[in-house]
Amino acid sequence: MSASSDSDHHESVQDSSISSLPGSARSSRPEGQYTVGIIGGGQLARMMHQAAISLGVHTRLLATSPDESAAQVMRDVTIGSHLDHDAVLDFAKGCDVVTFDHEHVPTEYLREMEEAGVAVRPGSEALVHAQDKAVMRARAAADGAPCPLWQVCDTPADLIAFGDAHGWPVIAKTSRGGYDGKGVWKVEGPEEVDEPFEAMGGLADGQQPIEILAEEFVDFTRELSAIVVRSPSGQGVAYPVSETVQRDGICVETTTPAPGMSDERQAEIQQMAMGIAGRLGVVGVLAVELMERADGSVVINELAMRPHNTGHWSIHGARTSQFANHIRAVLDLPLGDPSVTAPVVVMENVLGGSEMDLTGALQHCFARDRSLHVELYGKQVRPGRKVGHVTCLGTDVEDVQRRARHAAGYLMGDRNV
Ligand SMILES: Nc1ncnc2c1ncn2[C@@H]1O[C@H](COP(=O)(O)OP(=O)(O)OP(=O)(O)O)[C@@H](O)[C@H]1O
Ligand SMILES: [Mg+2]
């Protein structure tokens, strides 16, 4: 499914259009060049910037340190915290549109930016569903979207009651502040229920209340990701569904399209994701993380409203990357073709390992595979940290996975791959 219309949901988007914005930012750069403000300086901002360059779009960054991945390569950088009210509001004043590298800007600040007339994309009404897993579960349940059994737990006793009622193990999650598996616990039995409650303080940002959510443990056979992009005028595009592999809560590999999935099933999942984007009024990328059961049914794990790790394959494996489409969407430009450029596209994350000299390791990887694509994020190598990704294209799933795994393994320092 590509370029499907979503006009039913058109009215639900509350952003003002760019052309109607007062142009405080416009005087500071060439006429006709828009300024897209990105809050958060990680690799997603870096790759959004890369896509914006081709469109002549000026990007401005709010990063917490000049060493952050995107701050290293962008010219217009403000150093400040996304949790600092004045820093965020001042930053937004200079932008035509504000978008995000992560979902940790307090929801209240998003609302204030909107009240000040800034085009916040995605807007607060939508983004809160990616910020707060309890809000997302309640909304998904109300909309009839498939979810595991869940419940907000105020006390460890509530978590025990949930496990006793629905069976152990259970998954406990913080409603806010989690990422890369931090803030998610597999709780095997009543003796382990205290840990999430003790750890939640560490993820609190002091601005928003955090709750503990209990979820039924889904014995999934694989995880999937459905990425769609939606513009303020209601145009939507859906990328092919990817199979994703998480290790210790971190995405390590995606294969696109998801092997063995029928076209009909893929279209159903894409439509489900597009329906969520329309109902919530999402602008930009929406990633719907899914868990697939043995019978082929799926349940929603969580939502992300920004370019997503499971969509990195699209830089080289799709006709229009998720980053290019995100920038187009936030500027309300027509969206590009999301279809794959090869029958099989595999993305492998490069996590920090024993190899410190990533540029040196490229010597081997590129010499071995001339069609390999590598993105490195300029980040200091630290164990387990996402420092880059590789993408391989081809026709045979096993062959493409083997090539991608070899390159990523080598870049991580594994010489036995
Ligand atoms: N109800 C569940 N049953 C079984 N496994 C689950 C469940 N919920 C989450 N998981 C597992 O935990 C992983 C991390 O969960 P989740 O995506 O909610 O956390 P996160 O830290 O916010 O991750 P992200 O880095 O994607 O933001 C999932 O990818 C999945 O493997
Ligand atoms: Mg996740």
Coordinates of C-alpha atoms and ligand atoms in Angstrom, one line a residue:
M1 CA 0.0 0.0 0.0
S2 CA 1.5 3.3 -0.9
A3 CA 0.3 6.9 -1.1
S4 CA -3.1 6.0 0.2
S5 CA -5.4 8.8 1.0
D6 CA -6.3 9.5 4.6
S7 CA -8.7 12.4 4.0
D8 CA -11.2 11.1 6.6
H9 CA -8.8 12.1 9.3
H10 CA -7.8 15.3 7.8
E11 CA -9.7 17.5 10.2
S12 CA -8.2 15.9 13.3
V13 CA -4.8 17.5 12.7
Q14 CA -4.7 20.8 14.5
D15 CA -1.4 22.2 13.3
S16 CA -1.5 25.5 11.5
S17 CA 0.0 25.3 8.1
I18 CA 3.5 26.5 7.6
S19 CA 2.6 29.2 5.2
S20 CA 0.4 30.8 7.9
L21 CA 3.1 31.0 10.5
P22 CA 4.5 34.3 11.6
G23 CA 8.1 34.1 10.3
S24 CA 10.4 35.1 13.2
A25 CA 12.8 32.4 11.9
R26 CA 12.4 33.5 8.3
S27 CA 14.3 36.7 8.6
S28 CA 17.5 34.8 9.7
R29 CA 17.9 32.7 6.6
P30 CA 17.4 32.9 2.9
E31 CA 13.9 33.6 1.8
G32 CA 12.0 30.5 1.0
Q33 CA 14.2 28.3 3.1
Y34 CA 12.4 26.7 6.0
T35 CA 13.8 26.1 9.4
V36 CA 13.0 22.7 10.9
G37 CA 13.9 22.6 14.6
I38 CA 14.9 19.2 16.0
I39 CA 14.9 18.6 19.7
G40 CA 17.4 15.9 20.7
G41 CA 20.9 15.4 19.3
G42 CA 21.1 11.7 18.6
Q43 CA 21.7 9.8 15.4
L44 CA 18.0 10.2 14.3
A45 CA 18.5 14.0 14.3
R46 CA 21.8 13.5 12.4
M47 CA 20.1 11.4 9.7
M48 CA 17.1 13.8 9.5
H49 CA 19.6 16.6 8.9
Q50 CA 21.2 14.5 6.2
A51 CA 17.8 14.2 4.5
A52 CA 17.1 17.9 5.0
I53 CA 20.3 18.9 3.2
S54 CA 19.0 17.5 -0.1
L55 CA 15.8 19.6 0.2
G56 CA 17.6 22.8 1.0
V57 CA 15.9 22.8 4.3
H58 CA 17.7 24.5 7.2
T59 CA 17.8 22.5 10.4
R60 CA 18.3 23.8 13.9
L61 CA 19.2 21.6 16.8
L62 CA 18.6 21.5 20.5
A63 CA 21.2 19.1 22.0
T64 CA 22.4 18.5 25.5
S65 CA 26.1 18.5 24.4
P66 CA 28.2 19.5 21.4
D67 CA 29.5 15.9 21.4
E68 CA 26.1 14.4 20.5
S69 CA 25.9 12.6 17.2
A70 CA 23.9 15.3 15.4
A71 CA 25.5 18.3 17.1
Q72 CA 28.8 17.2 15.6
V73 CA 27.6 17.7 12.1
M74 CA 25.1 20.6 12.3
R75 CA 25.9 24.3 12.2
D76 CA 22.9 25.8 14.0
V77 CA 23.1 24.1 17.4
T78 CA 21.7 25.3 20.7
I79 CA 23.1 23.5 23.7
G80 CA 20.4 23.0 26.3
S81 CA 18.2 20.4 27.9
H82 CA 14.9 19.3 26.5
L83 CA 13.7 19.3 30.1
D84 CA 14.5 23.0 30.6
H85 CA 11.3 24.8 30.0
D86 CA 12.8 28.1 28.8
A87 CA 15.4 26.5 26.7
V88 CA 12.8 24.5 24.8
L89 CA 10.4 27.5 24.4
D90 CA 13.1 29.8 23.3
F91 CA 14.5 27.3 20.8
A92 CA 11.0 26.9 19.3
K93 CA 10.6 30.6 18.6
G94 CA 13.3 30.5 15.9
C95 CA 11.7 27.6 14.0
D96 CA 9.0 27.2 11.4
V97 CA 8.4 23.6 12.6
V98 CA 9.6 21.6 15.6
T99 CA 10.1 17.9 15.4
F100 CA 11.9 15.4 17.6
D101 CA 14.8 12.9 17.9
H102 CA 13.2 11.3 21.0
E103 CA 9.9 11.5 22.9
H104 CA 11.2 12.9 26.2
V105 CA 10.1 16.5 25.9
P106 CA 7.5 17.0 28.7
T107 CA 4.0 17.0 27.2
E108 CA 3.2 20.3 28.9
Y109 CA 6.0 22.1 27.0
L110 CA 4.7 20.7 23.7
R111 CA 1.3 22.2 24.5
E112 CA 2.9 25.6 25.4
M113 CA 4.8 25.6 22.1
E114 CA 1.5 25.0 20.3
E115 CA -0.2 27.7 22.2
A116 CA 2.6 30.1 21.2
G117 CA 1.8 29.3 17.5
V118 CA 4.7 26.9 16.7
A119 CA 3.9 24.0 14.3
V120 CA 4.8 21.1 16.6
R121 CA 5.0 17.9 14.4
P122 CA 3.9 15.5 15.6
G123 CA 1.6 17.6 17.9
S124 CA 1.1 17.0 21.6
E125 CA -2.3 15.3 21.2
A126 CA -0.6 12.6 19.1
L127 CA 2.9 12.4 20.7
V128 CA 1.6 11.7 24.2
H129 CA 0.7 8.2 22.9
A130 CA 4.4 7.6 22.2
Q131 CA 5.5 9.3 25.4
D132 CA 3.2 7.5 27.9
K133 CA 2.6 3.8 27.5
A134 CA -0.4 3.9 29.9
V135 CA -2.1 6.6 27.7
M136 CA -1.3 4.6 24.6
R137 CA -2.8 1.3 26.0
A138 CA -6.0 3.1 27.2
R139 CA -6.4 4.7 23.7
A140 CA -5.6 1.5 21.8
A141 CA -8.1 -0.4 24.0
A142 CA -10.8 2.3 23.3
D143 CA -10.1 2.1 19.6
G144 CA -10.2 -1.7 19.6
A145 CA -6.6 -2.1 18.5
P146 CA -5.0 -5.4 19.5
C147 CA -3.1 -5.2 22.8
P148 CA -1.9 -7.7 25.5
L149 CA -3.8 -7.7 28.7
W150 CA -2.6 -4.7 30.8
Q151 CA -3.2 -2.7 33.9
V152 CA -1.7 0.2 35.7
C153 CA -0.3 -0.9 39.1
D154 CA 0.0 1.6 42.0
T155 CA 1.8 -0.9 44.3
P156 CA 3.8 -4.1 44.2
A157 CA 0.7 -5.8 45.6
D158 CA -1.3 -4.8 42.4
L159 CA 1.4 -6.4 40.3
I160 CA 1.2 -9.6 42.3
A161 CA -2.6 -9.6 41.9
F162 CA -2.2 -9.1 38.1
G163 CA 0.2 -12.0 37.8
D164 CA -1.9 -14.3 40.0
A165 CA -5.0 -13.4 37.9
H166 CA -3.4 -13.7 34.4
G167 CA -0.4 -16.0 35.0
W168 CA 3.3 -15.5 35.5
P169 CA 5.7 -14.3 34.1
V170 CA 4.4 -10.8 33.6
I171 CA 6.0 -7.8 31.9
A172 CA 6.3 -4.7 34.0
K173 CA 7.1 -1.3 32.3
T174 CA 7.4 2.3 33.3
S175 CA 4.8 4.4 31.6
R176 CA 7.4 7.0 30.6
G177 CA 11.1 7.5 30.3
G178 CA 12.0 4.0 29.0
Y179 CA 14.2 3.4 25.9
D180 CA 16.3 0.5 24.6
G181 CA 14.7 -1.9 27.1
K182 CA 15.4 0.3 30.1
G183 CA 12.2 0.5 32.0
V184 CA 11.0 -3.0 31.0
W185 CA 11.3 -6.0 33.3
K186 CA 10.3 -9.6 32.9
V187 CA 8.9 -10.5 36.3
E188 CA 9.0 -14.2 37.0
G189 CA 7.0 -14.3 40.2
P190 CA 5.8 -12.4 43.3
E191 CA 9.4 -12.4 44.7
E192 CA 10.5 -10.1 41.9
V193 CA 7.8 -7.4 41.9
D194 CA 9.7 -4.8 43.9
E195 CA 12.4 -4.1 41.4
P196 CA 10.4 -2.1 38.9
F197 CA 9.0 0.1 41.6
E198 CA 12.5 0.7 43.1
A199 CA 14.0 1.4 39.6
M200 CA 11.3 3.8 38.3
G201 CA 12.8 6.7 40.2
G202 CA 15.9 6.5 38.0
L203 CA 13.8 7.1 34.9
A204 CA 11.8 9.9 36.3
D205 CA 12.6 13.3 34.8
G206 CA 11.1 15.2 37.6
Q207 CA 8.5 16.7 35.2
Q208 CA 5.9 14.0 34.6
P209 CA 4.4 11.3 36.8
I210 CA 5.6 7.8 36.0
E211 CA 3.5 4.7 36.6
I212 CA 4.1 1.0 36.5
L213 CA 2.2 -0.9 33.9
A214 CA 1.7 -4.7 34.1
E215 CA 1.3 -6.5 30.8
E216 CA 0.6 -10.1 30.0
F217 CA 3.8 -11.8 28.8
V218 CA 3.3 -12.4 25.1
D219 CA 5.0 -15.5 24.0
F220 CA 5.7 -14.1 20.6
T221 CA 7.3 -16.0 17.7
R222 CA 8.8 -12.8 16.3
E223 CA 8.6 -9.0 16.5
L224 CA 7.4 -6.8 13.6
S225 CA 7.5 -3.2 12.8
A226 CA 5.0 -1.3 10.7
I227 CA 6.2 2.2 9.7
V228 CA 3.9 4.7 8.1
V229 CA 4.3 8.4 7.4
R230 CA 1.5 10.9 7.5
S231 CA 1.4 14.5 6.5
P232 CA -0.8 17.3 7.9
S233 CA -2.9 17.3 4.7
G234 CA -3.7 13.6 5.5
Q235 CA -1.5 11.9 2.9
G236 CA -0.1 8.7 4.1
V237 CA 2.5 6.2 2.9
A238 CA 3.2 2.7 4.4
Y239 CA 6.6 1.0 4.3
P240 CA 6.7 -2.7 3.9
V241 CA 6.4 -4.5 7.3
S242 CA 9.8 -5.5 8.8
E243 CA 10.7 -8.4 11.0
T244 CA 12.8 -7.1 13.9
V245 CA 15.1 -8.8 16.4
Q246 CA 15.6 -7.2 19.8
R247 CA 18.4 -8.4 22.1
D248 CA 18.5 -7.1 25.7
G249 CA 15.8 -4.6 24.7
I250 CA 17.9 -3.2 21.8
C251 CA 17.0 -3.6 18.1
V252 CA 19.8 -5.5 16.5
E253 CA 18.4 -6.6 13.1
T254 CA 15.6 -6.0 10.7
T255 CA 14.6 -7.9 7.6
T256 CA 12.3 -6.3 5.1
P257 CA 9.8 -7.3 3.9
A258 CA 9.1 -9.6 6.9
P259 CA 9.9 -13.1 5.5
G260 CA 7.0 -15.5 4.9
M261 CA 4.3 -12.9 5.3
S262 CA 1.5 -12.9 2.7
D263 CA 0.7 -9.7 0.8
E264 CA -2.8 -9.8 2.4
R265 CA -1.5 -10.0 5.9
Q266 CA 1.1 -7.3 5.2
A267 CA -1.7 -5.0 3.8
E268 CA -3.8 -5.6 6.9
I269 CA -1.0 -4.6 9.2
Q270 CA -0.2 -1.5 7.1
Q271 CA -3.8 -0.5 7.2
M272 CA -3.9 -1.0 11.0
A273 CA -0.8 1.3 11.4
M274 CA -2.3 3.9 9.0
G275 CA -5.6 3.8 10.9
I276 CA -3.7 4.6 14.1
A277 CA -1.8 7.4 12.5
G278 CA -5.1 8.9 11.2
R279 CA -7.0 8.5 14.4
L280 CA -4.2 10.0 16.5
G281 CA -3.5 12.8 14.0
V282 CA 0.2 11.8 13.7
V283 CA 2.4 14.0 11.5
G284 CA 5.7 12.4 10.4
V285 CA 6.8 8.9 11.0
L286 CA 4.7 6.5 13.1
A287 CA 6.4 3.2 14.0
V288 CA 4.1 0.6 15.4
E289 CA 6.1 -2.1 17.2
L290 CA 4.2 -5.4 17.1
M291 CA 4.6 -8.9 18.6
E292 CA 3.4 -11.8 16.3
R293 CA 2.0 -15.0 17.9
A294 CA 2.4 -18.5 16.5
D295 CA -1.1 -18.2 14.9
G296 CA 0.0 -15.1 13.0
S297 CA -2.1 -12.7 15.1
V298 CA -0.3 -9.5 16.3
V299 CA -0.5 -7.3 19.3
I300 CA 0.9 -3.8 19.7
N301 CA 3.9 -3.4 21.8
E302 CA 4.4 0.4 21.6
L303 CA 4.3 3.4 19.3
A304 CA 7.1 5.7 18.3
M305 CA 6.5 9.0 16.4
R306 CA 9.8 9.8 14.9
P307 CA 12.1 8.0 12.5
H308 CA 12.7 4.7 14.1
N309 CA 15.6 2.2 14.3
T310 CA 13.5 -0.4 12.5
G311 CA 13.2 1.9 9.5
H312 CA 16.9 2.6 9.0
W313 CA 16.9 0.0 6.2
S314 CA 14.9 2.5 4.1
I315 CA 17.9 4.9 3.6
H316 CA 19.4 2.5 1.0
G317 CA 16.6 -0.1 0.7
A318 CA 13.5 2.1 -0.1
R319 CA 12.9 4.6 -2.9
T320 CA 12.3 7.3 -0.3
S321 CA 13.9 6.9 3.2
Q322 CA 11.9 7.4 6.4
F323 CA 14.1 10.4 7.1
A324 CA 13.3 12.1 3.8
N325 CA 9.6 11.3 4.2
H326 CA 9.6 12.6 7.8
I327 CA 11.1 15.9 6.7
R328 CA 8.6 16.1 3.8
A329 CA 5.7 15.3 6.2
V330 CA 6.6 18.0 8.8
L331 CA 6.7 20.5 5.9
D332 CA 3.5 19.2 4.4
L333 CA 5.2 18.3 1.1
P334 CA 3.9 15.3 -0.9
L335 CA 5.4 12.1 0.4
G336 CA 7.7 9.8 -1.5
D337 CA 7.5 6.2 -2.6
P338 CA 8.2 3.9 0.3
S339 CA 8.6 0.7 -1.7
V340 CA 11.7 -1.5 -1.5
T341 CA 14.5 -1.4 -4.1
A342 CA 15.4 -5.0 -3.7
P343 CA 13.5 -8.2 -2.8
V344 CA 15.3 -8.4 0.6
V345 CA 16.8 -5.6 2.7
V346 CA 18.6 -6.4 6.0
M347 CA 19.7 -3.8 8.5
E348 CA 22.1 -4.7 11.3
N349 CA 22.9 -2.4 14.2
V350 CA 26.5 -1.9 15.0
L351 CA 26.8 -1.9 18.8
G352 CA 29.9 -0.8 20.6
G353 CA 32.2 -3.8 21.2
S354 CA 36.0 -4.3 21.3
E355 CA 36.7 -2.5 18.0
M356 CA 37.5 1.2 18.7
D357 CA 38.7 2.1 15.2
L358 CA 35.6 1.9 13.2
T359 CA 37.0 3.7 10.2
G360 CA 39.9 1.2 10.1
A361 CA 37.5 -1.7 10.2
L362 CA 35.8 -0.4 7.1
Q363 CA 38.9 -1.3 5.2
H364 CA 38.0 -5.0 5.6
C365 CA 34.2 -4.6 5.3
F366 CA 34.2 -2.6 2.1
A367 CA 36.9 -4.7 0.5
R368 CA 34.9 -7.8 1.1
D369 CA 31.5 -6.5 0.0
R370 CA 31.3 -3.8 -2.6
S371 CA 27.5 -3.4 -2.2
L372 CA 27.6 -2.9 1.6
H373 CA 26.1 0.3 3.0
V374 CA 27.4 1.6 6.3
E375 CA 26.2 4.5 8.5
L376 CA 28.4 5.5 11.4
Y377 CA 27.0 8.0 13.9
G378 CA 30.3 9.6 15.1
K379 CA 29.7 8.3 18.6
Q380 CA 32.4 7.3 21.0
V381 CA 32.4 3.5 21.1
R382 CA 31.1 2.1 24.4
P383 CA 30.0 -1.4 25.1
G384 CA 26.4 -2.0 23.8
R385 CA 26.0 1.5 22.6
K386 CA 24.4 2.0 19.1
V387 CA 27.2 3.5 17.1
G388 CA 26.1 2.8 13.6
H389 CA 24.2 0.4 11.3
V390 CA 24.9 -1.5 8.1
T391 CA 22.4 -2.4 5.3
C392 CA 22.6 -5.1 2.7
L393 CA 20.3 -5.7 -0.3
G394 CA 19.8 -8.9 -2.3
T395 CA 17.4 -11.6 -3.2
D396 CA 18.0 -14.5 -0.8
V397 CA 17.1 -13.9 2.9
E398 CA 19.9 -16.1 4.4
D399 CA 22.5 -14.7 2.1
V400 CA 21.7 -11.1 2.8
Q401 CA 21.4 -11.7 6.5
R402 CA 24.8 -13.4 6.5
R403 CA 26.5 -10.5 4.7
A404 CA 24.9 -7.9 7.0
R405 CA 25.8 -9.9 10.2
H406 CA 29.4 -10.3 9.0
A407 CA 29.9 -6.6 8.4
A408 CA 28.2 -5.5 11.7
G409 CA 30.1 -8.2 13.6
Y410 CA 33.4 -7.1 12.2
L411 CA 32.7 -3.5 13.0
M412 CA 31.9 -4.6 16.6
G413 CA 35.3 -6.3 16.8
D414 CA 34.2 -9.9 16.3
R415 CA 36.9 -11.5 14.1
N416 CA 35.3 -14.9 14.0
V417 CA 32.2 -13.8 12.0
Ligands
LIG1 N1 4.0 -7.7 26.9 C1 5.2 -8.2 26.5 N2 5.4 -9.5 26.4 C2 6.6 -10.0 26.0 N3 7.7 -9.3 25.6 C3 7.5 -7.9 25.7 C4 6.3 -7.3 26.1 N4 6.4 -6.0 26.1 C5 7.7 -5.7 25.7 N5 8.4 -6.9 25.4 C6 9.8 -7.0 25.0 O1 10.5 -6.0 25.5 C7 11.1 -5.2 24.4 C8 11.2 -3.7 24.9 O2 9.9 -3.2 25.2 P1 9.5 -1.8 24.8 O3 9.5 -1.6 23.3 O4 8.2 -1.4 25.4 O5 10.6 -1.0 25.5 P2 11.4 0.3 25.2 O6 12.6 0.3 26.1 O7 10.5 1.5 25.2 O8 12.0 0.1 23.8 P3 12.4 1.1 22.6 O9 13.8 1.1 22.6 O10 11.8 0.4 21.5 O11 11.7 2.4 22.9 C9 10.1 -5.4 23.3 O12 10.8 -5.2 22.0 C10 9.8 -6.9 23.5 O13 10.9 -7.7 23.0
MG2 MG 10.3 -0.8 21.8

